Coordinates of C-alpha atoms in Angstrom, one line a residue:
Chain A
M1 CA 33.0 26.8 -9.6
A2 CA 31.8 27.8 -6.0
P3 CA 28.8 25.8 -5.0
V4 CA 25.5 27.9 -4.8
I5 CA 24.7 26.8 -1.1
T6 CA 26.7 26.3 1.7
L7 CA 25.4 23.9 4.5
N8 CA 26.7 23.9 8.2
F9 CA 26.8 21.3 10.9
V10 CA 23.1 21.7 11.7
D11 CA 22.2 20.9 8.1
Y12 CA 24.2 17.8 7.9
A13 CA 22.9 16.7 11.2
I14 CA 19.5 16.8 9.6
I15 CA 20.5 15.0 6.6
G16 CA 22.4 12.4 8.7
G17 CA 19.4 11.8 10.8
Y18 CA 17.4 10.9 7.9
I19 CA 19.7 8.6 6.4
L20 CA 19.9 6.8 10.0
V21 CA 16.2 6.6 10.3
M22 CA 15.9 5.1 6.9
V23 CA 18.5 2.4 7.4
L24 CA 17.0 1.5 10.9
V25 CA 13.5 1.2 9.4
G26 CA 15.0 -1.3 6.8
Y27 CA 16.8 -3.2 9.6
A28 CA 13.6 -3.4 11.8
L29 CA 11.7 -4.8 8.8
K30 CA 14.3 -7.5 8.0
K31 CA 12.5 -10.1 10.5
Y32 CA 9.4 -9.8 8.5
M33 CA 10.6 -10.9 5.2
K34 CA 10.0 -14.6 5.2
T35 CA 8.1 -15.2 1.9
G36 CA 8.1 -13.7 -1.5
E37 CA 4.9 -12.0 -0.8
D38 CA 6.6 -10.1 2.2
F39 CA 9.3 -9.0 0.2
F40 CA 7.5 -8.0 -3.1
L41 CA 4.1 -6.9 -1.9
S42 CA 4.6 -6.4 1.9
G43 CA 2.7 -9.4 2.6
R44 CA -0.5 -7.5 1.4
S45 CA -0.8 -6.3 4.9
L46 CA -0.6 -2.5 4.9
P47 CA -3.3 -0.1 5.9
G48 CA -4.9 2.3 3.3
W49 CA -3.4 5.5 4.6
I50 CA 0.1 4.3 4.4
T51 CA -0.2 2.8 0.9
G52 CA -2.1 6.0 -0.2
L53 CA 0.6 8.2 0.8
A54 CA 3.2 6.1 -0.6
F55 CA 1.3 5.9 -3.9
L56 CA 1.5 9.7 -4.0
S57 CA 5.1 10.0 -3.1
A58 CA 6.3 7.3 -5.5
N59 CA 5.5 10.0 -8.2
L60 CA 6.7 12.8 -6.3
G61 CA 10.3 12.4 -7.0
A62 CA 13.0 15.0 -6.5
L63 CA 13.3 15.6 -10.3
E64 CA 9.4 16.0 -10.7
V65 CA 9.5 18.5 -8.0
I66 CA 12.2 20.5 -9.3
G67 CA 10.7 20.1 -12.9
M68 CA 7.2 21.0 -11.9
V69 CA 8.5 24.4 -10.1
A70 CA 10.3 25.1 -13.4
N71 CA 7.3 24.4 -15.5
S72 CA 5.5 26.7 -13.3
A73 CA 8.0 29.6 -13.7
K74 CA 7.7 28.8 -17.3
Y75 CA 3.9 28.2 -18.0
G76 CA 2.3 29.8 -14.9
I77 CA -0.8 28.6 -13.2
A78 CA -1.5 26.3 -16.3
T79 CA 0.9 23.9 -14.6
V80 CA -1.9 22.7 -12.3
H81 CA -3.3 20.7 -15.3
F82 CA -0.6 18.3 -14.5
Y83 CA -2.5 17.8 -11.1
W84 CA -6.0 18.5 -11.4
V85 CA -6.7 17.3 -15.0
G86 CA -3.6 15.0 -15.5
A87 CA -3.8 12.8 -12.2
I88 CA -7.0 13.1 -10.0
P89 CA -9.6 11.4 -12.7
A90 CA -7.2 8.7 -13.3
M91 CA -6.4 7.9 -9.8
V92 CA -10.1 7.9 -8.9
F93 CA -10.7 5.8 -12.0
L94 CA -8.2 3.2 -10.8
G95 CA -9.6 3.1 -7.3
I96 CA -13.3 2.7 -8.3
F97 CA -13.2 0.6 -11.5
M98 CA -9.8 -0.9 -12.0
M99 CA -8.5 -1.9 -8.6
P100 CA -11.2 -4.7 -8.1
F101 CA -9.5 -6.6 -11.0
Y102 CA -6.1 -5.9 -10.2
Y103 CA -6.4 -6.8 -6.5
G104 CA -9.3 -9.1 -6.7
S105 CA -7.6 -11.4 -9.2
R106 CA -4.6 -11.5 -6.7
V107 CA -2.0 -10.8 -9.4
R108 CA 1.3 -9.8 -8.2
T109 CA 2.4 -7.5 -11.2
V110 CA 0.9 -5.6 -13.9
P111 CA 2.2 -7.7 -16.7
E112 CA 0.9 -10.8 -14.7
Y113 CA -2.6 -9.3 -15.2
L114 CA -1.9 -9.1 -18.9
K115 CA -0.7 -12.9 -19.0
L116 CA -4.2 -13.7 -17.4
R117 CA -6.3 -11.5 -19.5
Y118 CA -4.5 -11.8 -22.9
N119 CA -1.5 -14.2 -23.3
E120 CA 2.1 -14.8 -22.6
A121 CA 3.4 -12.8 -25.6
T122 CA 1.5 -9.5 -24.2
R123 CA 2.9 -10.1 -20.8
G124 CA 6.5 -10.4 -22.3
L125 CA 6.3 -7.4 -24.2
N126 CA 5.1 -5.2 -21.1
A127 CA 7.4 -7.0 -18.5
I128 CA 10.6 -6.7 -20.5
S129 CA 10.0 -3.2 -21.7
F130 CA 8.9 -2.2 -18.3
A131 CA 11.9 -3.8 -16.5
I132 CA 14.6 -2.2 -18.6
M133 CA 12.8 1.3 -18.6
T134 CA 12.5 1.2 -14.8
V135 CA 16.2 0.4 -14.1
L136 CA 17.6 2.6 -16.7
M137 CA 15.2 5.5 -15.4
S138 CA 16.6 4.9 -12.0
G139 CA 20.1 5.4 -13.3
I140 CA 19.2 8.5 -15.2
S141 CA 17.7 10.1 -12.1
L142 CA 20.7 9.0 -10.0
Y143 CA 22.9 10.9 -12.4
A144 CA 20.6 14.0 -12.7
M145 CA 20.5 14.1 -9.0
A146 CA 24.1 13.7 -8.3
L147 CA 24.7 16.5 -11.0
L148 CA 22.3 18.9 -9.3
L149 CA 24.0 18.1 -5.8
K150 CA 27.5 18.8 -7.3
I151 CA 26.4 22.2 -8.8
M152 CA 24.4 23.2 -5.9
L153 CA 26.2 21.9 -2.9
G154 CA 29.7 20.9 -4.4
W155 CA 29.4 17.5 -3.4
P156 CA 31.5 15.3 -5.7
L157 CA 29.7 13.1 -8.3
T158 CA 30.8 9.7 -7.6
Q159 CA 30.4 10.1 -3.6
S160 CA 26.7 11.3 -4.3
I161 CA 26.1 8.3 -6.7
L162 CA 27.5 5.8 -4.3
V163 CA 26.1 6.9 -1.0
A164 CA 22.7 7.0 -2.3
A165 CA 23.1 3.6 -3.9
V166 CA 24.3 2.1 -0.7
V167 CA 21.6 3.4 1.5
V168 CA 18.9 2.4 -0.8
L169 CA 20.5 -0.8 -1.3
L170 CA 20.7 -1.7 2.5
Y171 CA 17.0 -0.7 3.2
V172 CA 15.5 -2.4 0.1
F173 CA 17.6 -5.5 0.7
W174 CA 16.6 -5.8 4.3
G175 CA 13.1 -4.8 4.0
G176 CA 11.8 -5.1 0.3
L177 CA 8.6 -3.1 -0.7
S178 CA 7.9 -2.3 2.9
S179 CA 11.0 -0.4 3.2
S180 CA 10.4 1.5 0.1
I181 CA 6.8 2.4 1.1
Y182 CA 7.7 3.3 4.8
N183 CA 10.4 5.7 3.2
E184 CA 7.7 7.3 0.7
V185 CA 5.4 7.9 3.6
I186 CA 8.4 9.8 5.6
Q187 CA 9.4 11.6 2.5
F188 CA 5.6 12.6 2.2
F189 CA 5.9 14.6 5.4
L190 CA 9.5 15.8 5.0
I191 CA 8.7 17.4 1.5
W192 CA 5.7 19.3 2.7
L193 CA 7.4 20.5 5.9
G194 CA 10.7 21.2 3.9
L195 CA 9.2 23.3 1.1
L196 CA 6.3 25.1 2.8
P197 CA 8.8 27.7 4.6
I198 CA 9.7 28.9 0.8
V199 CA 6.0 29.0 0.1
F200 CA 5.2 31.4 3.2
L201 CA 8.2 33.6 2.8
G202 CA 7.8 33.8 -0.8
L203 CA 4.0 35.0 -0.5
K204 CA 5.0 37.3 2.1
E205 CA 7.6 39.0 -0.1
V206 CA 5.5 39.3 -3.2
G207 CA 2.4 40.3 -1.4
G208 CA 0.1 37.3 -1.6
F209 CA -2.1 36.3 -4.5
A210 CA -2.8 40.0 -4.9
G211 CA 1.0 40.6 -5.7
F212 CA 0.9 37.8 -8.4
A213 CA -2.3 39.4 -10.0
A214 CA -0.8 42.7 -10.1
R215 CA 2.9 41.8 -11.3
L216 CA 2.5 38.8 -13.5
Q217 CA 1.2 38.5 -17.1
E218 CA -2.4 37.8 -17.6
T219 CA -1.8 34.7 -19.4
L220 CA 0.4 33.2 -16.7
L221 CA -2.6 33.5 -14.0
H222 CA -5.3 31.2 -15.5
S223 CA -5.6 27.6 -15.9
V224 CA -8.3 27.4 -18.4
K225 CA -9.2 30.7 -19.8
Y226 CA -6.4 30.7 -22.6
L227 CA -6.8 27.1 -23.7
G228 CA -9.4 27.8 -26.4
T229 CA -6.5 27.9 -29.0
S230 CA -2.7 26.8 -28.6
N231 CA -1.9 30.4 -28.1
N232 CA -1.2 30.1 -24.3
P233 CA 2.2 29.5 -22.5
L234 CA 1.7 25.9 -22.9
G235 CA 1.2 25.9 -26.5
V236 CA -1.3 23.3 -26.4
D237 CA -5.2 23.6 -26.9
W238 CA -7.9 22.3 -24.7
F239 CA -8.3 19.1 -26.7
G240 CA -4.7 18.3 -26.4
V241 CA -4.8 19.0 -22.6
V242 CA -8.0 16.9 -22.0
M243 CA -7.5 14.0 -24.4
G244 CA -3.7 13.8 -24.3
L245 CA -2.6 14.9 -20.9
G246 CA -5.8 14.2 -18.9
F247 CA -6.9 10.9 -20.6
V248 CA -4.3 9.0 -22.5
L249 CA -1.0 10.1 -20.5
S250 CA -2.6 10.5 -17.2
F251 CA -4.6 7.1 -17.1
G252 CA -1.7 5.4 -18.9
Y253 CA 0.7 6.3 -16.1
W254 CA -1.6 6.1 -13.1
T255 CA -3.4 3.0 -13.8
T256 CA -0.9 0.8 -15.5
D257 CA 2.5 1.8 -14.2
F258 CA 3.6 -0.8 -11.8
L259 CA 5.5 1.6 -9.8
V260 CA 2.3 3.1 -8.3
V261 CA 0.1 0.0 -8.8
Q262 CA 2.2 -2.1 -6.7
R263 CA 1.7 0.2 -3.8
A264 CA -2.1 -0.5 -3.9
L265 CA -1.4 -4.2 -4.2
A266 CA 0.4 -4.0 -0.9
S267 CA -2.9 -3.1 0.9
K268 CA -4.4 -5.5 3.4
N269 CA -7.8 -5.9 1.9
I270 CA -9.6 -4.8 -1.3
N271 CA -11.3 -1.7 0.3
A272 CA -7.8 -0.5 1.5
A273 CA -6.5 -1.3 -2.1
R274 CA -9.2 0.7 -3.7
M275 CA -9.1 3.5 -1.3
T276 CA -5.2 3.7 -1.9
P277 CA -5.3 5.9 -5.0
I278 CA -8.3 7.9 -3.6
I279 CA -6.7 8.7 -0.4
A280 CA -3.6 9.9 -2.5
A281 CA -5.9 12.1 -4.8
F282 CA -6.6 14.7 -2.1
P283 CA -3.0 15.5 -1.2
K284 CA -2.2 15.3 -4.8
M285 CA -4.7 18.1 -5.6
L286 CA -2.5 20.2 -2.9
V287 CA 0.8 19.7 -4.3
P288 CA 0.5 23.0 -6.6
I289 CA 1.0 24.8 -3.4
I290 CA 4.5 23.6 -3.1
V291 CA 5.4 23.8 -6.8
V292 CA 3.5 26.3 -8.6
I293 CA 3.6 29.0 -6.0
P294 CA 7.4 28.8 -5.8
G295 CA 7.6 28.9 -9.5
L296 CA 5.7 32.1 -9.6
V297 CA 7.6 33.6 -6.8
A298 CA 10.9 32.6 -8.6
L299 CA 9.6 34.8 -11.5
L300 CA 9.2 37.9 -9.3
V301 CA 11.9 37.7 -6.9
L302 CA 14.9 35.9 -8.7
P303 CA 16.6 38.3 -11.2
E304 CA 17.6 35.3 -13.2
F305 CA 14.0 34.7 -14.2
G306 CA 12.6 38.2 -14.3
Q307 CA 12.0 40.7 -17.1
A308 CA 15.6 40.6 -18.0
A309 CA 15.6 36.9 -18.1
L310 CA 18.0 35.4 -20.8
P311 CA 16.6 32.9 -23.2
T312 CA 19.0 30.4 -21.8
A313 CA 17.8 30.8 -18.0
D314 CA 17.7 27.3 -16.5
Y315 CA 14.3 27.0 -14.8
N316 CA 15.2 23.8 -13.4
S317 CA 17.6 25.8 -10.9
A318 CA 14.7 27.9 -9.6
L319 CA 13.8 25.7 -6.6
I320 CA 17.3 25.6 -5.4
L321 CA 17.9 29.3 -5.8
L322 CA 14.7 30.1 -3.8
M323 CA 16.0 27.9 -1.2
K324 CA 19.1 29.9 -1.0
H325 CA 17.0 33.2 -1.3
Y326 CA 14.9 32.4 1.7
L327 CA 16.1 29.7 4.0
P328 CA 18.8 30.0 6.9
N329 CA 20.9 27.0 7.6
G330 CA 18.7 24.8 9.7
L331 CA 15.6 24.9 7.5
L332 CA 18.1 24.9 4.7
G333 CA 19.1 21.3 5.7
L334 CA 15.6 20.3 6.0
A335 CA 14.6 21.3 2.5
I336 CA 17.7 19.5 1.1
T337 CA 16.8 16.5 3.2
A338 CA 13.3 16.7 1.6
L339 CA 14.8 16.7 -1.8
L340 CA 17.3 13.8 -1.0
A341 CA 14.4 11.7 0.5
S342 CA 12.2 12.1 -2.5
F343 CA 15.1 11.4 -4.7
M344 CA 16.0 8.2 -2.7
S345 CA 12.4 6.9 -2.3
G346 CA 12.2 7.4 -6.0
M347 CA 15.2 5.2 -6.8
A348 CA 13.7 2.7 -4.0
G349 CA 10.5 2.6 -5.8
N350 CA 12.1 1.9 -9.2
V351 CA 14.3 -0.7 -7.7
T352 CA 11.5 -2.6 -6.0
A353 CA 9.2 -2.3 -9.0
F354 CA 12.1 -3.7 -11.2
N355 CA 12.8 -6.6 -8.7
C356 CA 9.2 -7.8 -8.6
I357 CA 8.8 -7.7 -12.3
W358 CA 12.1 -9.4 -12.9
T359 CA 11.6 -12.1 -10.5
Y360 CA 7.9 -13.0 -11.0
D361 CA 7.5 -12.2 -14.8
I362 CA 10.9 -12.8 -16.3
Y363 CA 13.0 -15.0 -14.2
G364 CA 9.9 -16.9 -12.7
T365 CA 8.4 -17.2 -16.2
Y366 CA 11.1 -17.7 -18.6
I367 CA 14.3 -18.8 -16.6
R368 CA 13.2 -21.0 -13.7
K369 CA 9.7 -21.9 -13.4
G370 CA 8.0 -23.6 -10.6
R371 CA 10.6 -23.3 -7.9
P372 CA 9.7 -23.1 -4.3
D373 CA 8.8 -19.6 -2.7
A374 CA 11.9 -19.3 -0.7
H375 CA 13.9 -19.6 -4.1
Y376 CA 12.3 -16.5 -5.4
L377 CA 12.6 -14.6 -2.2
K378 CA 16.3 -15.2 -2.5
V379 CA 16.4 -14.1 -6.4
G380 CA 14.5 -10.9 -5.5
K381 CA 16.9 -9.9 -2.7
Y382 CA 19.8 -10.4 -5.1
T383 CA 18.2 -8.7 -7.8
T384 CA 18.1 -5.7 -5.7
V385 CA 21.9 -5.8 -5.7
I386 CA 22.0 -6.3 -9.5
G387 CA 19.3 -3.6 -10.3
I388 CA 21.2 -1.2 -8.2
A389 CA 24.5 -2.0 -9.9
I390 CA 22.8 -1.6 -13.1
S391 CA 21.6 1.9 -12.2
V392 CA 24.7 3.1 -11.0
G393 CA 26.4 1.8 -14.3
A394 CA 23.6 3.5 -16.3
A395 CA 24.4 6.8 -14.3
Y396 CA 28.1 6.7 -15.4
I397 CA 27.2 6.0 -19.1
V398 CA 24.6 8.9 -19.1
Q399 CA 27.4 11.1 -17.7
S400 CA 29.5 10.3 -20.8
F401 CA 26.7 10.7 -23.3
P402 CA 24.3 13.2 -22.1
N403 CA 21.9 13.0 -25.3
L404 CA 21.2 9.6 -24.2
M405 CA 19.0 10.6 -21.6
D406 CA 16.7 12.5 -23.9
Y407 CA 16.7 9.3 -26.3
M408 CA 15.7 6.8 -23.4
Q409 CA 13.0 9.3 -22.3
L410 CA 11.6 9.3 -25.7
I411 CA 11.8 5.4 -26.2
F412 CA 10.0 5.0 -22.9
S413 CA 7.2 7.4 -24.1
F414 CA 6.6 5.1 -27.1
F415 CA 5.8 2.1 -24.8
N416 CA 3.7 3.9 -22.2
A417 CA 1.2 5.8 -24.7
P418 CA -0.7 3.2 -25.9
L419 CA -0.9 0.7 -22.7
F420 CA -4.0 2.0 -21.4
A421 CA -6.1 1.1 -24.5
T422 CA -5.1 -2.4 -23.8
F423 CA -6.2 -2.3 -20.2
L424 CA -9.3 -0.4 -20.7
L425 CA -10.5 -3.1 -23.6
G426 CA -9.3 -6.0 -21.5
M427 CA -11.2 -5.0 -18.2
F428 CA -14.3 -3.8 -19.8
W429 CA -15.0 -5.6 -23.0
K430 CA -15.0 -9.3 -22.7
G431 CA -14.7 -9.6 -26.5
A432 CA -11.1 -8.5 -26.5
T433 CA -9.0 -11.6 -27.5
A434 CA -5.5 -12.8 -26.7
W435 CA -3.9 -11.7 -30.0
G436 CA -6.1 -8.7 -30.4
G437 CA -4.4 -7.3 -27.0
F438 CA -0.8 -8.1 -28.4
W439 CA -1.4 -6.6 -31.8
G440 CA -2.9 -3.7 -30.5
L441 CA -0.2 -2.8 -28.0
L442 CA 2.5 -3.4 -30.5
V443 CA 0.9 -1.3 -33.3
G444 CA 0.2 1.3 -30.6
I445 CA 4.0 1.6 -29.8
L446 CA 4.8 1.6 -33.4
T447 CA 2.4 4.4 -34.1
A448 CA 3.9 6.6 -31.1
A449 CA 7.3 6.0 -32.7
G450 CA 5.9 6.8 -36.2
H451 CA 4.5 10.0 -35.2
Y452 CA 7.7 11.0 -33.7
I453 CA 9.5 10.5 -36.8
L454 CA 6.9 12.4 -38.9
Y455 CA 7.1 15.3 -36.3
K456 CA 10.9 15.4 -36.4
A457 CA 10.8 15.2 -40.2
G458 CA 8.5 18.3 -40.3
V459 CA 5.6 16.6 -41.8
L460 CA 3.5 17.3 -38.5
T461 CA 3.8 20.6 -36.9
Y462 CA 2.5 21.7 -33.4
H463 CA 2.6 25.0 -31.4
S464 CA 5.2 23.3 -29.0
D465 CA 7.1 20.1 -28.2
M466 CA 4.4 19.7 -25.2
A467 CA 1.6 19.6 -27.8
A468 CA 3.5 17.1 -30.0
N469 CA 3.8 14.9 -27.1
F470 CA 0.2 15.1 -26.0
Y471 CA -1.0 14.4 -29.7
Q472 CA 1.5 11.6 -29.9
A473 CA -0.2 9.9 -27.0
I474 CA -3.6 10.4 -28.4
W475 CA -2.6 8.9 -31.8
A476 CA -0.6 5.9 -30.3
W477 CA -3.9 5.3 -27.8
S478 CA -6.4 5.4 -30.8
A479 CA -4.3 3.0 -32.8
D480 CA -4.0 0.5 -30.1
F481 CA -7.7 0.9 -29.1
V482 CA -8.7 0.3 -33.0
V483 CA -6.4 -2.4 -33.8
T484 CA -7.2 -4.3 -30.7
I485 CA -11.0 -4.3 -31.6
G486 CA -10.2 -5.0 -35.2
V487 CA -8.0 -8.2 -34.6
S488 CA -10.4 -9.2 -31.8
L489 CA -13.2 -9.6 -34.3
F490 CA -11.2 -12.1 -36.5
T491 CA -9.2 -14.1 -33.6
A492 CA -10.6 -16.9 -31.4
K493 CA -12.4 -15.7 -28.3
R494 CA -11.4 -16.6 -24.8
D495 CA -13.8 -18.9 -22.7
P496 CA -15.6 -16.5 -20.6
K497 CA -15.4 -18.9 -17.7
E498 CA -11.5 -18.0 -17.7
L499 CA -12.1 -14.4 -17.6
V500 CA -14.3 -14.4 -14.2
G501 CA -12.4 -12.0 -11.8
L502 CA -10.5 -10.4 -14.7
V503 CA -13.3 -8.6 -16.8
F504 CA -16.0 -6.4 -15.8
G505 CA -19.5 -7.9 -16.4
L506 CA -18.4 -11.3 -15.9
T507 CA -17.2 -10.8 -12.3
P508 CA -19.7 -10.9 -9.5
K509 CA -20.0 -7.5 -7.5
P510 CA -18.4 -7.8 -4.1
K511 CA -21.4 -8.5 -1.7
A512 CA -20.1 -6.9 1.6
E513 CA -19.3 -3.4 0.9
A514 CA -17.9 -0.9 3.7
R515 CA -20.2 1.4 5.2
W516 CA -21.0 4.3 3.2
Y517 CA -18.4 6.8 4.8
A518 CA -15.6 4.2 4.0
R519 CA -16.6 3.5 0.1
P520 CA -14.2 4.5 -2.5
A521 CA -16.9 5.5 -4.7
V522 CA -18.0 8.3 -2.1
W523 CA -14.6 9.4 -1.6
G524 CA -13.6 9.1 -5.3
T525 CA -16.8 11.5 -6.3
L526 CA -15.7 13.9 -3.6
A527 CA -12.2 14.0 -5.1
V528 CA -13.5 14.7 -8.6
I529 CA -15.9 17.4 -7.1
V530 CA -13.1 19.2 -5.3
A531 CA -10.8 19.2 -8.6
V532 CA -13.5 20.7 -10.6
I533 CA -14.2 23.4 -7.9
L534 CA -10.2 24.0 -8.0
N535 CA -10.3 24.5 -11.7
V536 CA -13.2 26.9 -11.6
I537 CA -11.5 28.9 -8.9
F538 CA -8.4 29.3 -11.0
W539 CA -9.9 29.4 -14.3
Chain B
M1 CA -2.9 -22.5 -10.7
N2 CA -1.0 -24.1 -7.6
D3 CA 0.8 -20.9 -6.9
T4 CA -2.2 -18.9 -6.8
I5 CA -3.6 -21.1 -3.9
E6 CA -0.4 -21.1 -2.2
T7 CA -0.4 -17.2 -2.2
K8 CA -3.9 -17.0 -0.7
D9 CA -2.9 -19.1 2.1
Q10 CA 0.1 -17.1 2.8
A11 CA -1.9 -14.1 2.6
A12 CA -4.4 -15.4 5.0
G13 CA -1.6 -16.2 7.6
M14 CA 0.3 -12.9 7.3
K15 CA -2.5 -10.3 7.9
Q16 CA -0.8 -9.4 11.2
G17 CA 2.4 -9.3 9.2
H18 CA 4.3 -5.9 9.2
V19 CA 3.4 -4.7 12.6
L20 CA 6.2 -2.2 12.7
D21 CA 4.2 0.9 13.6
L22 CA 5.2 3.6 11.1
K23 CA 3.8 6.4 13.4
L24 CA 7.1 5.8 15.6
P25 CA 9.8 6.4 13.2
I26 CA 8.1 9.5 11.7
G27 CA 7.5 10.7 15.3
W28 CA 10.8 10.4 16.4
L29 CA 12.3 11.9 13.2
L30 CA 10.2 14.7 13.0
G31 CA 10.5 15.3 16.8
A32 CA 14.2 15.3 16.8
Y33 CA 14.2 17.8 13.9
G34 CA 11.8 20.0 16.0
V35 CA 14.2 19.9 19.1
L36 CA 17.3 20.5 16.9
L37 CA 15.8 23.4 15.0
T38 CA 14.2 24.9 18.1
V39 CA 17.4 24.8 20.1
Y40 CA 19.4 26.2 17.0
G41 CA 16.8 28.9 16.6
L42 CA 17.3 30.1 20.2
M43 CA 21.2 29.7 19.9
T44 CA 21.3 31.8 16.7
E45 CA 21.6 35.8 16.2
K46 CA 19.0 37.8 14.5
E47 CA 21.4 38.7 11.8
M48 CA 21.2 35.2 10.4
Y49 CA 17.5 35.7 9.6
A50 CA 17.8 38.9 7.5
I51 CA 17.0 36.8 4.5
S52 CA 13.7 35.6 6.0
F53 CA 12.6 39.0 6.9
G54 CA 13.9 38.9 10.5
I55 CA 11.7 36.2 11.2
N56 CA 13.4 33.3 13.2
V57 CA 11.9 30.6 11.1
N58 CA 14.0 27.9 12.6
L59 CA 12.3 28.5 15.9
I60 CA 8.8 28.6 14.7
W61 CA 9.3 25.7 12.4
G62 CA 11.2 23.7 15.1
I63 CA 8.1 24.1 17.4
L64 CA 5.7 23.2 14.9
M65 CA 7.7 20.0 14.0
L66 CA 8.0 19.2 17.7
A67 CA 4.4 19.5 17.9
I68 CA 3.7 17.2 14.9
G69 CA 6.3 14.7 16.0
G70 CA 4.9 14.6 19.4
G71 CA 1.5 14.0 17.9
F72 CA 2.6 11.1 16.1
L73 CA 4.3 9.4 19.1
L74 CA 1.4 10.1 21.4
T75 CA -1.1 8.3 18.8
A76 CA 1.4 5.5 18.7
W77 CA 1.7 5.4 22.3
L78 CA -2.2 5.5 23.0
K79 CA -2.9 2.9 20.3
K80 CA -0.2 0.6 21.9
G81 CA -1.8 1.2 25.6
K82 CA -5.3 0.0 24.3
A83 CA -3.8 -2.9 22.8
G84 CA -2.0 -3.9 25.7
K85 CA -5.2 -3.8 28.0

């Protein structure tokens, strides 16, 4: 099959330039990697704007971008809920209320917080499931990307996988988390510069927003108006969107996923750490410009998705087809580079998060405890090699068993859904006990699995798979919440003295706050207000 | 408990840590892309831009990226000059 897009020498020069710069940045960072904290947490030395942009980009992987364009072509403007409802409140909450405990307690990882707040078992459950998930997810996206490059550009699968793996390996091995974060910041600029030309040319062709309004179905044009019942393109009612997506899934991901929290922990001080997710919230609100508009344009200009669309239309190809439709060689190379950059930085992010959890929470806890720092630095560096090797292996396994991808994503969702309840109670209720936390988390995971089985068996029915997913998260979260409280009432309380710095109400307020215009609370409130206004505009 | 104290000391000693100014690689990369796209835009024929409604998007976007990249390099150099004094 002929590739969809043909690149020329200018395009390849742009792609090559990006790879060269990434490797050079990694090499330049090599000399700073003297301690474990340098390698795993960038020496806690980065300014807020860098960690903030990295925080956003860590989540803006190539597959997310492609997937969100596809969602926009399927669901219309309602896709903005994944941003304005499903991200902003959680990011602001993390910055204002939770970061003081993460950064203030000087834990190095999210599971380490669980160990201090609850017990070793809770940490183990979270650390081991997260490490396995992260490294396998990295392999899955490696395969998905290589497959995309094969279909669209005709690049052989094995070469794509190996080149990506070697580039990521080089710069993470040399520069650790700093490399990963710097790559994410560069990716942030590339993704905007690479995709905005499609937005402008697309709006020009369809005649701007008036063109959308005149030619698209009414239900695709509103974010909130049709959420009263589940008779909307999403197939989810307002309760599912607000509680499932906006509360449980979003808070669970943004506030407890080490991939993003690690970026904030790399900040140079507590104010920068708290500002990290809030700085990220502002560009996050604008991401719909580069995903929702192209998705709607695709519906109008690409015959594949128009009135005569086949039910089998693959919406995931929408973004690439738009690139072919609008971009001449040159800008085409820039757009492909933007996708490659977000893909590689996603992989680097997964690998650095895996490294840190493996070295501190698994190796340094269960295998070799109490070694000097230099030992863990070395382990971290070689874990990079192993992590990438496992990713490549997983990529090849997924290639032979495509269904495996769906199963793995499914299992991961069981682990993620309840976690936020454990953190919420841990940080804001001093009465939560060690075993309360453990059993709450475990029952939450089992509830998610049980809900899934009942849904598949037809006992529970929803309007769409998305609705099932949102409600599954709500049930898992509620089970975790109730069981944690229940078990806590009957098990031994922790001595409040041990919980200072970990729990709200037992931790003294920081005395010297930044000036008002640098305060997280001020900017966080502003972010929420802007998100509300945006929702009203696109009501 | 020991390693927590150690971590604090390390953190205090490393605040100046990773001094590589990220504005430089961003500036160089975007600037180089700007030059490349501008030159390529000037060299290419109008027919190539039929898909972008006759607009030479390479030229326009190239100049824009040159400006953004130049802006990053300029701020980095100004800051360096200040620190030098």
